[in-house]
Short mmCIF file of C-alpha atoms in Angstrom, two decimals:
data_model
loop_
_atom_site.label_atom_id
_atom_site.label_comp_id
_atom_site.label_asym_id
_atom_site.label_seq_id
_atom_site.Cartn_x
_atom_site.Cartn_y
_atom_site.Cartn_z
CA UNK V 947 0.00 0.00 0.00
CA UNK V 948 1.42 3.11 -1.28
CA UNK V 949 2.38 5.40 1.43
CA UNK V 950 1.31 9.24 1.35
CA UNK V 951 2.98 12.62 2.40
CA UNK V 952 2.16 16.13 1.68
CA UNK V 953 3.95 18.83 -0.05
CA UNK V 954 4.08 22.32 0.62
CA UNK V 955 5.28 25.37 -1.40
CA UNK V 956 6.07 28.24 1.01
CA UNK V 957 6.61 31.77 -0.40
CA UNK V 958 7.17 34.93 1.87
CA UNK V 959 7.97 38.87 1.30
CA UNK V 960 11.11 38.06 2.35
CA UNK V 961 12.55 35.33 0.03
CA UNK V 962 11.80 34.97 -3.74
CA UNK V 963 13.23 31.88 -4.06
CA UNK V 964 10.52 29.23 -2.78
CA UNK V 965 11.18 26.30 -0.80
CA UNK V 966 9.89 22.60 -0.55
CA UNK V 967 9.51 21.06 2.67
CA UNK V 968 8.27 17.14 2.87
CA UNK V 969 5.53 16.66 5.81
CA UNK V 970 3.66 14.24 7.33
CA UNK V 971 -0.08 14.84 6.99
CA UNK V 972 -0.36 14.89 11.55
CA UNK V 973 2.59 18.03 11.16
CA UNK V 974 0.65 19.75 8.74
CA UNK V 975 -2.59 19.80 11.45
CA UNK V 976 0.03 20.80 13.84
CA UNK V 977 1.84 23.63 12.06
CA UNK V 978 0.28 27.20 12.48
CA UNK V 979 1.35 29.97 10.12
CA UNK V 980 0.85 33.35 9.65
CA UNK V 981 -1.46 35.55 7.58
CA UNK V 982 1.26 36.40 4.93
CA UNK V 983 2.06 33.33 4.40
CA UNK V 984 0.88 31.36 1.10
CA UNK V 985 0.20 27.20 1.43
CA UNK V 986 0.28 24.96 -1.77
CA UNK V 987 -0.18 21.13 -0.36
CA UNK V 988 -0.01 18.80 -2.99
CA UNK V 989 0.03 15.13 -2.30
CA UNK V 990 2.62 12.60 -3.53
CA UNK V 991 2.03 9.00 -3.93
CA UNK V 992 5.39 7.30 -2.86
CA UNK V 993 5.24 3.45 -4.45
CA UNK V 994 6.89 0.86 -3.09
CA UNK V 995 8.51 -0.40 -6.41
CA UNK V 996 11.80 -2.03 -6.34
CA UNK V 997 14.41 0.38 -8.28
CA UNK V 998 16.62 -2.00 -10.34
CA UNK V 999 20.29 -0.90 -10.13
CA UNK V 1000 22.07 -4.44 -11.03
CA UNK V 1001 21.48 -6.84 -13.11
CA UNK V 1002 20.57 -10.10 -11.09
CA UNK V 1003 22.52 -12.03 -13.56
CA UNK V 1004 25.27 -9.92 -12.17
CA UNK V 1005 24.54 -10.71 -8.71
CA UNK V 1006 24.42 -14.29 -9.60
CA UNK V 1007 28.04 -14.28 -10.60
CA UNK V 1008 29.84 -12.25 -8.28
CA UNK V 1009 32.53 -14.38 -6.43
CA UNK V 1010 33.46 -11.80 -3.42
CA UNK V 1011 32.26 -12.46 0.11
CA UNK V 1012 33.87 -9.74 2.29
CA UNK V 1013 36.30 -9.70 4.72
CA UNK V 1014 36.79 -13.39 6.23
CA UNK V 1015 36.58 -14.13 9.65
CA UNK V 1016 38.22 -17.10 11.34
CA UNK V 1017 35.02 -18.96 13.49
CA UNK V 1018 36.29 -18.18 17.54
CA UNK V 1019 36.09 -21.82 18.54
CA UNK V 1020 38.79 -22.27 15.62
CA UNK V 1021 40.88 -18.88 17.08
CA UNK V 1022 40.26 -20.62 20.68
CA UNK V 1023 42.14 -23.74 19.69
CA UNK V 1024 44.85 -22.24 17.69
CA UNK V 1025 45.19 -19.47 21.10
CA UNK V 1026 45.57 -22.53 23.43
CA UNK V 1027 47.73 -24.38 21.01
CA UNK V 1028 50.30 -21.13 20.83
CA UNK V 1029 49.93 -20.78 24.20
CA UNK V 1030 51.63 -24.27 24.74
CA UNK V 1031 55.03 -23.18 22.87
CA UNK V 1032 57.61 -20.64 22.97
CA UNK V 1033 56.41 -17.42 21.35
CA UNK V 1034 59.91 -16.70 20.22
CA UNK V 1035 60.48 -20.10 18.68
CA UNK V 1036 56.83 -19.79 16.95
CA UNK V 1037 57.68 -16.67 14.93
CA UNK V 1038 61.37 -18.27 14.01
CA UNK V 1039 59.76 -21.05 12.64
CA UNK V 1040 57.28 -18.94 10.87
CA UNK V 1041 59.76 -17.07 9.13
CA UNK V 1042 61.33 -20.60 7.50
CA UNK V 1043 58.10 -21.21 6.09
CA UNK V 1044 57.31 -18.43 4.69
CA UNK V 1045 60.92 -17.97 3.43
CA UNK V 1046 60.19 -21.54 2.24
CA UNK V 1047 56.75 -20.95 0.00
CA UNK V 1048 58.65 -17.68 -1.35
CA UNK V 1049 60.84 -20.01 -2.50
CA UNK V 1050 58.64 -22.16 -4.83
CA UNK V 1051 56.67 -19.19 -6.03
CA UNK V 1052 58.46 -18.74 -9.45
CA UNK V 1053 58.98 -21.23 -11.87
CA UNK V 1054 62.36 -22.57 -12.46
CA UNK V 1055 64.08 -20.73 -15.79
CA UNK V 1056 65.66 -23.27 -17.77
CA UNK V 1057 68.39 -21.15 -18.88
CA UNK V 1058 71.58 -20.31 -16.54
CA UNK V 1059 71.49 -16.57 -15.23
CA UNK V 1060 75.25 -16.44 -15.76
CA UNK V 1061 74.84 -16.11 -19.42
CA UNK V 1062 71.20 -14.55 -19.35
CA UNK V 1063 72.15 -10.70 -20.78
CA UNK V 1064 68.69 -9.62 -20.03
CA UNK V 1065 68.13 -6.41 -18.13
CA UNK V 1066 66.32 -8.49 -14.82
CA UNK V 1067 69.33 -10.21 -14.75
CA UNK V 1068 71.57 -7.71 -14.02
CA UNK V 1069 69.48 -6.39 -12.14
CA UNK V 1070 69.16 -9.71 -10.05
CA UNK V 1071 72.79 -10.11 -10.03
CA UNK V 1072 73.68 -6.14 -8.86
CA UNK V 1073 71.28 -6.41 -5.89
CA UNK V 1074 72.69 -9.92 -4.96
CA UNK V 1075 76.35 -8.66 -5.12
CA UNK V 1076 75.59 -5.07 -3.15
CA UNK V 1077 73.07 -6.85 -0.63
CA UNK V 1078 73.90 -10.24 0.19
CA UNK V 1079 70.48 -10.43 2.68
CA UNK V 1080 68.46 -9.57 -0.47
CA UNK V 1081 69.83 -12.71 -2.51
CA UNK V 1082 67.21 -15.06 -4.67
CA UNK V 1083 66.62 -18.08 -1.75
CA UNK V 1084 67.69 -21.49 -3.13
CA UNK V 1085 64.50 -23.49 -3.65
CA UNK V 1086 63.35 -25.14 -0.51
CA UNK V 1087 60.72 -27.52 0.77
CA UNK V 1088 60.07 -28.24 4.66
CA UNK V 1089 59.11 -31.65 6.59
CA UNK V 1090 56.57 -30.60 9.13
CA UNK V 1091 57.47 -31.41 12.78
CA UNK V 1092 56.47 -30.55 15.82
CA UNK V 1093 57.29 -26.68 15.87
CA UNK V 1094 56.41 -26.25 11.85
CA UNK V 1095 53.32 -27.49 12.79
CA UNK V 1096 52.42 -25.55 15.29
CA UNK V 1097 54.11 -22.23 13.46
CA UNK V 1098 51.82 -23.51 10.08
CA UNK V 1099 48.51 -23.02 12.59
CA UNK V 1100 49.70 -19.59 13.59
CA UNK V 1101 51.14 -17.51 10.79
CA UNK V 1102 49.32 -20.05 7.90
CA UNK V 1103 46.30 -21.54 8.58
CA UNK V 1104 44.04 -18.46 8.61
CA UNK V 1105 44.60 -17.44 4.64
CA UNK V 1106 44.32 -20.99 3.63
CA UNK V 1107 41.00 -21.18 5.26
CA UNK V 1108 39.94 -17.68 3.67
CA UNK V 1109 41.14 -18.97 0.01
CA UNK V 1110 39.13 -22.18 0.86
CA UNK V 1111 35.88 -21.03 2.57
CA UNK V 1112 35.39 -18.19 -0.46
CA UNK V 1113 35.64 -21.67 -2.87
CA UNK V 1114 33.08 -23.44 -0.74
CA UNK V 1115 30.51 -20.58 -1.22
CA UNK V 1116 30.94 -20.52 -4.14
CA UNK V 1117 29.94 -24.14 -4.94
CA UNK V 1118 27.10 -24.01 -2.88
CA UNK V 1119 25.61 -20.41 -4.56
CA UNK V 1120 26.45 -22.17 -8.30
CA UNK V 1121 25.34 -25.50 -7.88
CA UNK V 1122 22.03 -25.59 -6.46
CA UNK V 1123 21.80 -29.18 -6.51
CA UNK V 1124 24.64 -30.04 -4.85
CA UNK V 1125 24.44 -31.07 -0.89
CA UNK V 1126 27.66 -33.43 -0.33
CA UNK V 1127 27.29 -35.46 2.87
CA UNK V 1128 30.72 -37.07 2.98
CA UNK V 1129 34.08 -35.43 2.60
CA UNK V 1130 37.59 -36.02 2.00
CA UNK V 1131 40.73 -33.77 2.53
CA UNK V 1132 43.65 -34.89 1.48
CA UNK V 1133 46.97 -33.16 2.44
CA UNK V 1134 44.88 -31.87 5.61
CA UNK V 1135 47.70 -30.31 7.80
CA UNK V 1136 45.74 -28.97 10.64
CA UNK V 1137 42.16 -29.95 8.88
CA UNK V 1138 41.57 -26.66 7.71
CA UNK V 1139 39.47 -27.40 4.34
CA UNK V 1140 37.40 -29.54 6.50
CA UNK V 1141 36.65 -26.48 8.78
CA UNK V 1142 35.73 -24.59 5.85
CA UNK V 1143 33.26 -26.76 4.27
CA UNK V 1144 31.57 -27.33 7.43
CA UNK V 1145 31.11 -23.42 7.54
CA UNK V 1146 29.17 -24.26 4.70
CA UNK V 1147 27.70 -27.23 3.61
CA UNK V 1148 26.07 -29.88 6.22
CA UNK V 1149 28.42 -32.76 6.22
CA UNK V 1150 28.23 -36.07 7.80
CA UNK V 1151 31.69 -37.81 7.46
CA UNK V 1152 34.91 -35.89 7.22
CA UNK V 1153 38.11 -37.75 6.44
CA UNK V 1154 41.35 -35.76 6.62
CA UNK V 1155 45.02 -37.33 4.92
CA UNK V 1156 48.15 -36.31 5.53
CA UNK V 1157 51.62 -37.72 6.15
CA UNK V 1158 52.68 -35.46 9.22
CA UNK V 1159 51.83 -37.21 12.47
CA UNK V 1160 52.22 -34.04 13.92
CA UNK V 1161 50.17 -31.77 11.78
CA UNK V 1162 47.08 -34.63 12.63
CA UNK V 1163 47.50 -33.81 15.95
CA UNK V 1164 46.96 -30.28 15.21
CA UNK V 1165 44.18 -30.90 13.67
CA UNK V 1166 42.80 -33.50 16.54
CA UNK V 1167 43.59 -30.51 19.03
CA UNK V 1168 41.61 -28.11 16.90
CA UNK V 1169 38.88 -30.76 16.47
CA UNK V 1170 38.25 -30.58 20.39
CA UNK V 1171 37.51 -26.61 19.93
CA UNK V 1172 34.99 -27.57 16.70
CA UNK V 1173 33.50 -30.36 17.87
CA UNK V 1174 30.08 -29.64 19.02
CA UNK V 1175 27.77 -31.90 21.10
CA UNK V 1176 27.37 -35.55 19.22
CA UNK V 1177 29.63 -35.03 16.66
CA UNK V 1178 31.75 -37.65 16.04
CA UNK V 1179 32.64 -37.63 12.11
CA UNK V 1180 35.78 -36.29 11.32
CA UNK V 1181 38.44 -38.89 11.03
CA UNK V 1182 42.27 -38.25 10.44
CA UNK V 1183 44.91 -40.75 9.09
CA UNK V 1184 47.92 -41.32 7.66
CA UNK V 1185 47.01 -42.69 4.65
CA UNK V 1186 44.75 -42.61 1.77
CA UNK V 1187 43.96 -46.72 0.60
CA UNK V 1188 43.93 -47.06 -2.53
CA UNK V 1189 43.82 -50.28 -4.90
CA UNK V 1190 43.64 -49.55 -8.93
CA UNK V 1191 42.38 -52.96 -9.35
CA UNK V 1192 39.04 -52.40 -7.65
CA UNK V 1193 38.65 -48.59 -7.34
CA UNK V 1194 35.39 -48.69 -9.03
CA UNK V 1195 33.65 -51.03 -6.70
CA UNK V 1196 35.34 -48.68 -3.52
CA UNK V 1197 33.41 -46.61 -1.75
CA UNK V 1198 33.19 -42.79 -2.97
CA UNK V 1199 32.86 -39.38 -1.58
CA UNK V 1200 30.83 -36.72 -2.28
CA UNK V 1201 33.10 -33.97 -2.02
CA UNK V 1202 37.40 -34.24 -1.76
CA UNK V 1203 39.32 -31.33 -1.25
CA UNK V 1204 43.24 -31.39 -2.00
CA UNK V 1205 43.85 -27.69 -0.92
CA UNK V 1206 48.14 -26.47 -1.45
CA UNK V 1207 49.37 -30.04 -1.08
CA UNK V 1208 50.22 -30.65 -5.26
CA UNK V 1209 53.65 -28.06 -4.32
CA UNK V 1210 54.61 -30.43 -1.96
CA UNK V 1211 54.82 -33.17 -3.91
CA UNK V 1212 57.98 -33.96 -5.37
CA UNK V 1213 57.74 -34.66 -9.23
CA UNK V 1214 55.32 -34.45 -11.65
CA UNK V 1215 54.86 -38.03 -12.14
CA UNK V 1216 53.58 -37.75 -8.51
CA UNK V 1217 51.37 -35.34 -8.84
CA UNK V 1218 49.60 -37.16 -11.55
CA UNK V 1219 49.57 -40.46 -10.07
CA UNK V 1220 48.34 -38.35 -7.06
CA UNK V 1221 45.74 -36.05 -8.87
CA UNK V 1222 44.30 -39.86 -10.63
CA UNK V 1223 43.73 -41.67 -7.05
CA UNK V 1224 41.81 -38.30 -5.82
CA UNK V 1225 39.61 -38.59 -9.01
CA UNK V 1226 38.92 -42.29 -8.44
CA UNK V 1227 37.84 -41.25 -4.81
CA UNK V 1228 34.99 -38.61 -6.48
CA UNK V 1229 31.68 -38.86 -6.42
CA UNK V 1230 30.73 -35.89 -7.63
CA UNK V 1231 32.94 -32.62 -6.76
CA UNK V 1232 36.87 -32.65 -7.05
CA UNK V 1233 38.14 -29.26 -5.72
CA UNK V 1234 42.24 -28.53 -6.52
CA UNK V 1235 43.86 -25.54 -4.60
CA UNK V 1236 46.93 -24.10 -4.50
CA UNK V 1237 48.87 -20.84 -4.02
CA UNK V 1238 48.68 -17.85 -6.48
CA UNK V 1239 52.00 -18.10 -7.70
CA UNK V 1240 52.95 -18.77 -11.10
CA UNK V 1241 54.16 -22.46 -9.60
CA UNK V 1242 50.77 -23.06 -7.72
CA UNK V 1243 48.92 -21.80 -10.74
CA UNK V 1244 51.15 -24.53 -13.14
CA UNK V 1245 50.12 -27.46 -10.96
CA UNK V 1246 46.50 -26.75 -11.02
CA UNK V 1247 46.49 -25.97 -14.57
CA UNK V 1248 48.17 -29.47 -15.41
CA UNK V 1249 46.01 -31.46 -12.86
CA UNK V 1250 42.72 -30.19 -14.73
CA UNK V 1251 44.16 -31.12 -17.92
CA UNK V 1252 44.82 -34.57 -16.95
CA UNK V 1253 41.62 -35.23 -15.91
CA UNK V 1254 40.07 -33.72 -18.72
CA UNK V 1255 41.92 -35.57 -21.43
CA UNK V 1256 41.46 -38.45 -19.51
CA UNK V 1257 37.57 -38.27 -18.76
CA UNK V 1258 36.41 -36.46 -21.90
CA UNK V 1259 32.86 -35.40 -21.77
CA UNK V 1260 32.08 -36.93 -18.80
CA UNK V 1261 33.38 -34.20 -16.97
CA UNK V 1262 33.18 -30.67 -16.91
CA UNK V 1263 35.04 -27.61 -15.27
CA UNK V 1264 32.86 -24.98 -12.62
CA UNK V 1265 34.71 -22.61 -12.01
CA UNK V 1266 36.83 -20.91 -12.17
CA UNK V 1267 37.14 -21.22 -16.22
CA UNK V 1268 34.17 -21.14 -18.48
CA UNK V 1269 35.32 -23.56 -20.90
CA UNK V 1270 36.86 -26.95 -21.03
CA UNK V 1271 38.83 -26.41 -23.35
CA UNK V 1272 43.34 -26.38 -22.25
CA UNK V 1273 44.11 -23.45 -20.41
CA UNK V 1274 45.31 -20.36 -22.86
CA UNK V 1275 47.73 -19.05 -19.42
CA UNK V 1276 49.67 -21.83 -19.42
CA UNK V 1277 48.93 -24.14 -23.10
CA UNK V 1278 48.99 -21.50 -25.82
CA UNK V 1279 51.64 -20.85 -27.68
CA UNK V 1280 51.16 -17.00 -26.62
CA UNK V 1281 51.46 -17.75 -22.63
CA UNK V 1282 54.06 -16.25 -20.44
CA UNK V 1283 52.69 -17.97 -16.93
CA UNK V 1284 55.28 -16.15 -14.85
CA UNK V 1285 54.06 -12.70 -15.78
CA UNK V 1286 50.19 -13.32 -15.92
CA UNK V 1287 48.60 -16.43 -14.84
CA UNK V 1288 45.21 -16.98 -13.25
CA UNK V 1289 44.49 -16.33 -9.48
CA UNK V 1290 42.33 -14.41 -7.06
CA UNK V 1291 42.59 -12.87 -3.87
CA UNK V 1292 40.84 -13.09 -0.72
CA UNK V 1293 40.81 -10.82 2.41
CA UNK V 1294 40.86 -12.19 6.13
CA UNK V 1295 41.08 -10.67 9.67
CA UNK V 1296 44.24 -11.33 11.26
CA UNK V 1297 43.18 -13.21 14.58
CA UNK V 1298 45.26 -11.52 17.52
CA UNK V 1299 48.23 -14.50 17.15
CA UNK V 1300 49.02 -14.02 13.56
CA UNK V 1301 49.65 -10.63 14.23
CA UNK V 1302 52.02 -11.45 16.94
CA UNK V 1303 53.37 -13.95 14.44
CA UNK V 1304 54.06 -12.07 11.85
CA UNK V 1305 54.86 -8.37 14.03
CA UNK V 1306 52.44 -6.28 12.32
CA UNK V 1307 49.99 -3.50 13.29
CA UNK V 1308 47.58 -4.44 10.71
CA UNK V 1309 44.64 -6.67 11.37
CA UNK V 1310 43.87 -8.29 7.49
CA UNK V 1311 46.01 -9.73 5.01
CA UNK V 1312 44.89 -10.77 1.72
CA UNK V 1313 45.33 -14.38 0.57
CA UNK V 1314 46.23 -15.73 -2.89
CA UNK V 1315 45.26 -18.56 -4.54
CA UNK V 1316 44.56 -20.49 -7.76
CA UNK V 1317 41.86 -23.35 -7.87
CA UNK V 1318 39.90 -25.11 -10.34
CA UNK V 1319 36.24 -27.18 -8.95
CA UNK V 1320 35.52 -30.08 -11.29
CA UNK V 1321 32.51 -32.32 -11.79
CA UNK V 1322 31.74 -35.08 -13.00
CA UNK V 1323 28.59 -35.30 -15.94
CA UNK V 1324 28.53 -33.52 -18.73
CA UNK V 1325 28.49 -29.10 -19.23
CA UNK V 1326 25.43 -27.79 -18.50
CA UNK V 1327 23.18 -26.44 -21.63
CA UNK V 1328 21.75 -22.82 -21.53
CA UNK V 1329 18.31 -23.08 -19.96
CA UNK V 1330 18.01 -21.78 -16.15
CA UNK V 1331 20.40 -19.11 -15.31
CA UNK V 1332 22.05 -21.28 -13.16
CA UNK V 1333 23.10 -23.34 -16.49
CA UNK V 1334 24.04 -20.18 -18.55
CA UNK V 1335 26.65 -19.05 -15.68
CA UNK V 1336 28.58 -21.95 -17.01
CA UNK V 1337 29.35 -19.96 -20.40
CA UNK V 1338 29.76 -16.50 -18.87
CA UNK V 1339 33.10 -15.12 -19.00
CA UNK V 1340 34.72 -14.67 -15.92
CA UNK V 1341 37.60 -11.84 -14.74
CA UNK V 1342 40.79 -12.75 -14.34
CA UNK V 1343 42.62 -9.07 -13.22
CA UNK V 1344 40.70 -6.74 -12.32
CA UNK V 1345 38.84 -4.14 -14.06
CA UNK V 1346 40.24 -0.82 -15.63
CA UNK V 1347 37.18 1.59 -14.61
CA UNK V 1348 38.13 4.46 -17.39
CA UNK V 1349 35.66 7.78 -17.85
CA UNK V 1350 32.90 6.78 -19.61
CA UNK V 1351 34.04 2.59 -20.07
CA UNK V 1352 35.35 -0.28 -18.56
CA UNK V 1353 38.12 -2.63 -19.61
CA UNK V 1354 38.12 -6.50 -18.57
CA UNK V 1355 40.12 -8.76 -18.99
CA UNK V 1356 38.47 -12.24 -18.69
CA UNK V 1357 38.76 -15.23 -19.63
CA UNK V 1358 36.22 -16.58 -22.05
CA UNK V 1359 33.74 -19.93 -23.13
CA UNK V 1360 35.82 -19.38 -26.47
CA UNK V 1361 38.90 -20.83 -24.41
CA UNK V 1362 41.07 -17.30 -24.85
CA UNK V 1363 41.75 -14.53 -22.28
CA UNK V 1364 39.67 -11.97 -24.31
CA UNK V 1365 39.67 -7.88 -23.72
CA UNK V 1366 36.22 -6.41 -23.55
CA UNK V 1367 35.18 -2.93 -23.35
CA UNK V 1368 32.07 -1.73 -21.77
CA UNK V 1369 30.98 1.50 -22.68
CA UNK V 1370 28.08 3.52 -20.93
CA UNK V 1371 26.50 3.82 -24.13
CA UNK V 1372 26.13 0.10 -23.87
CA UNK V 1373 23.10 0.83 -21.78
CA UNK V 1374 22.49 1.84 -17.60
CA UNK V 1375 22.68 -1.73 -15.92
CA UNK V 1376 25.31 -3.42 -18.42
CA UNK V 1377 27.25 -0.12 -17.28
CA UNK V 1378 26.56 -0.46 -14.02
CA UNK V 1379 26.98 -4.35 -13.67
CA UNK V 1380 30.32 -3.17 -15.55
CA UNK V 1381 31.53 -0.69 -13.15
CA UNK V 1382 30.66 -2.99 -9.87
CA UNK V 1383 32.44 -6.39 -11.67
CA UNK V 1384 35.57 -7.10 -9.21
CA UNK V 1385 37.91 -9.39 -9.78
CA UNK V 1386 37.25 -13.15 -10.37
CA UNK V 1387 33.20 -12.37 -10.36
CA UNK V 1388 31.36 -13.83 -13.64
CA UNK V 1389 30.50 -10.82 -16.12
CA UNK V 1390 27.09 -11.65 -17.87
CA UNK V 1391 27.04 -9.21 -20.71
CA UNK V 1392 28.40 -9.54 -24.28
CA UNK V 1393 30.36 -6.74 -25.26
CA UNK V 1394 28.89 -3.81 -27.59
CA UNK V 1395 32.38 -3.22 -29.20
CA UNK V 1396 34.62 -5.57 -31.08
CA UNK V 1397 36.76 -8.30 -28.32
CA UNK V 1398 40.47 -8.33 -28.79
CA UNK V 1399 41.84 -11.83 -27.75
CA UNK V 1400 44.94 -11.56 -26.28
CA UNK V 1401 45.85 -14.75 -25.70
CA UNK V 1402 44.82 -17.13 -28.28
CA UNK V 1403 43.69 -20.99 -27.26
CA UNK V 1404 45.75 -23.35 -25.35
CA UNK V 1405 46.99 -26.88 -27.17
CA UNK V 1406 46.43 -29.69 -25.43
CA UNK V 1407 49.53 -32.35 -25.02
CA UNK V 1408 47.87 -34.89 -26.62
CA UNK V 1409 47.34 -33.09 -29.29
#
């Protein structure tokens, strides 16, 4: 029911300019004027239509969720579990892992720097020679004890489970259908997937994998803290059985999870036999994470390749790429992964011990990653809009907002990393939808002027 108000028009000897004042129709009763004075009341009919700013489409697609927050039972565990070591030894051993995943960010150049006369070299070389504290660190992986583990919980863990919880809603906001009721995490460390997805989705077995004894007793210590009253199904172990004579007739799992284990696994040969047993285990989801580095970025790219040479059409890829076609960053002849490859960003709140960990005054971080979610069945056709997100180009940088247009970059259902241009004469809401796109969201409109493709498709190995 349309709501009413009253409008008067005041005029006076001593203004000429007249005024508009909104008023209730009980504070017109109430208000007394004078003789001189001249009263126009008009009455205005204020609907209660819904002004459409955004495209829903565009709603539909967008990836960001905020700022992250860790759950306090989780920040209660990890406080009690710091609280059990030596502060000073905590942040030491913090330092060597993170000294350690700077390490493996880039990808290894073939060629020897000695003899490389390009510019960066010298550079590299002059800073190494004047500086020896700002030398490249040799490439290093470490085992995870006792005090790595514990230094992984505090200065890690809460940027892991910020990249991993924005994946989870994700899933759940694309695929409507999907309500997994067994998971399992392989490479667990401390269990943090698992904590994610239970943030999210109802689950009712949790198995978590990983060779450190001592990391699973991080994550049973932080299971106490979770656990709430008559719930008994997370499970940690050791190992992950597997038999490739009767994996089909084994049991399967909804949902598994292998979030920034592939970098610390030792060959490539690995990695695939690795990446093959975790698709054996899937039911239905397979979701591959790992750091947004040019390295982390390579090992996802080649893990969804393998399984999508290997499975064909019966599988498809969510998110983040709208295509199933190789990946241009990393397969096309064009492709420089370690100056642009695909990743996104996620911000978290520093809980009170990572800043203690890592000696800073400010209270969020922001965490990188690269991912790919993979399902198995064939790609969706274009019929609910739920189905057409699956073709919608997605942002892989993020948008140049220029006077009058915006520039994506995105990576398209052609299989190229295309470069569209909005313009406002495109229309309001395209514009708009435009203008409010962020990095990583889905973009749902074509583009009025001609795409550029900057990096052409991606060949796949077997071809």
């Amino acid at each position: 029911m349309a709501s009413k108000q009253l409008f008067r028009r005041l005029t006076t000897r001593n203004y000429s300019s007249n005024k508009a004042i909104f008023l209730t129709e009980k504070q017109l009763q109430s208000l007394t004027l004078d003789q001189e004075s001249e009263l126009v009341a008009k009455e205005i009919n204020v609907t209660s239509e819904h002004h459409v700013r955004n495209s829903e489409e565009a709603n539909f697609g967008r990836k960001r969720i905020g700022c992250v927050e860790l759950p306090k039972p989780l920040i209660k565990g990890i406080a009690e579990l710091v609280e059990g070591q030596e502060k000073r030894l905590i942040r030491t051993d913090a330092l060597r892992l993170y000294d350690a995943l700077r390490s493996t960010a880039r990808i290894p150049k073939e060629s020897n720097e000695d003899f490389d006369g390009s510019r960066k070299a010298k550079k590299l070389r002059n800073a190494s020679a004047s500086s020896p504290s700002k030398a490249l660190v040799e490439p290093h992986k470490l085992s995870y004890g006792p005090r790595e583990s514990a230094a992984y919980a505090a200065g890690v863990l809460p940027s892991t489970f910020a990249a991993v919880i924005n994946i989870m809603y994700e899933i759940s906001g694309r695929i409507s259908d999907f309500q997994p009721r067994s998971m399992l995490d392989f490479g667990t460390g401390p269990g943090t997937a698992i904590w994610a997805a239970k943030e999210v989705f109802k689950l009712e077995k949790c198995v978590g994998v990983d060779l450190s004894e001592d990391m699973l007793r991080v994550a049973e210590h932080l299971e106490e803290s979770m656990k709430k009253e008559g719930d008994n199904s997370i499970e940690f172990k050791r190992y992950l059985g597997f038999d490739p004579k009767c994996y089909l007739q084994a049991p399967k799992t909804d949902l598994v999870v292998s979030a920034f284990t592939l970098g610390d696994i030792a060959s490539t040969a690995l990695q695939k036999s690795t990446i093959e047993q975790l698709w054996a285990q899937t039911r239905d989801v397979l979701v591959l994470v790992d750091r947004g580095t040019p390295i982390g970025f390579s090992n996802i790219a080649r893990a969804r390749q393998w399984i999508l040479d290997s499975e064909g059409l019966n599988t498809h890829v969510v998110a983040p790429c709208s295509h199933d076609r190789p990946c241009p960053l990393l397969f096309s002849p064009q492709a420089k992964p370690d100056d642009i490859w695909c990743h996104f960003s996620q911000r978290v709140q520093r809980p009170s011990f990572l800043m203690k960990t890592k000696h800073s005054k400010f209270n969020t971080e922001d965490s990188k990653y690269s991912y790919v979610v993979l399902r198995r069945g064939n790609r969706p056709t274009k019929s609910t809009m739920e189905e057409q997100a699956y073709q919608w180009p997605r942002l892989i940088q993020p948008a140049l907002k220029k006077n009058g247009h915006v520039v994506m970059d995105v990576c398209s259902k052609e299989g190229e990393i295309q470069r569209m241009v909005i313009p406002k004469s495109q229309g309001k809401i395209p514009y708009r939808d435009a203008r409010k796109a962020m990095w990583g969201d889905l973009f749902p409109h074509n583009s009025k002027n001609k795409v550029v493709t900057r990096v052409s498709q991606g060949v796949s190995e077997k071809e």
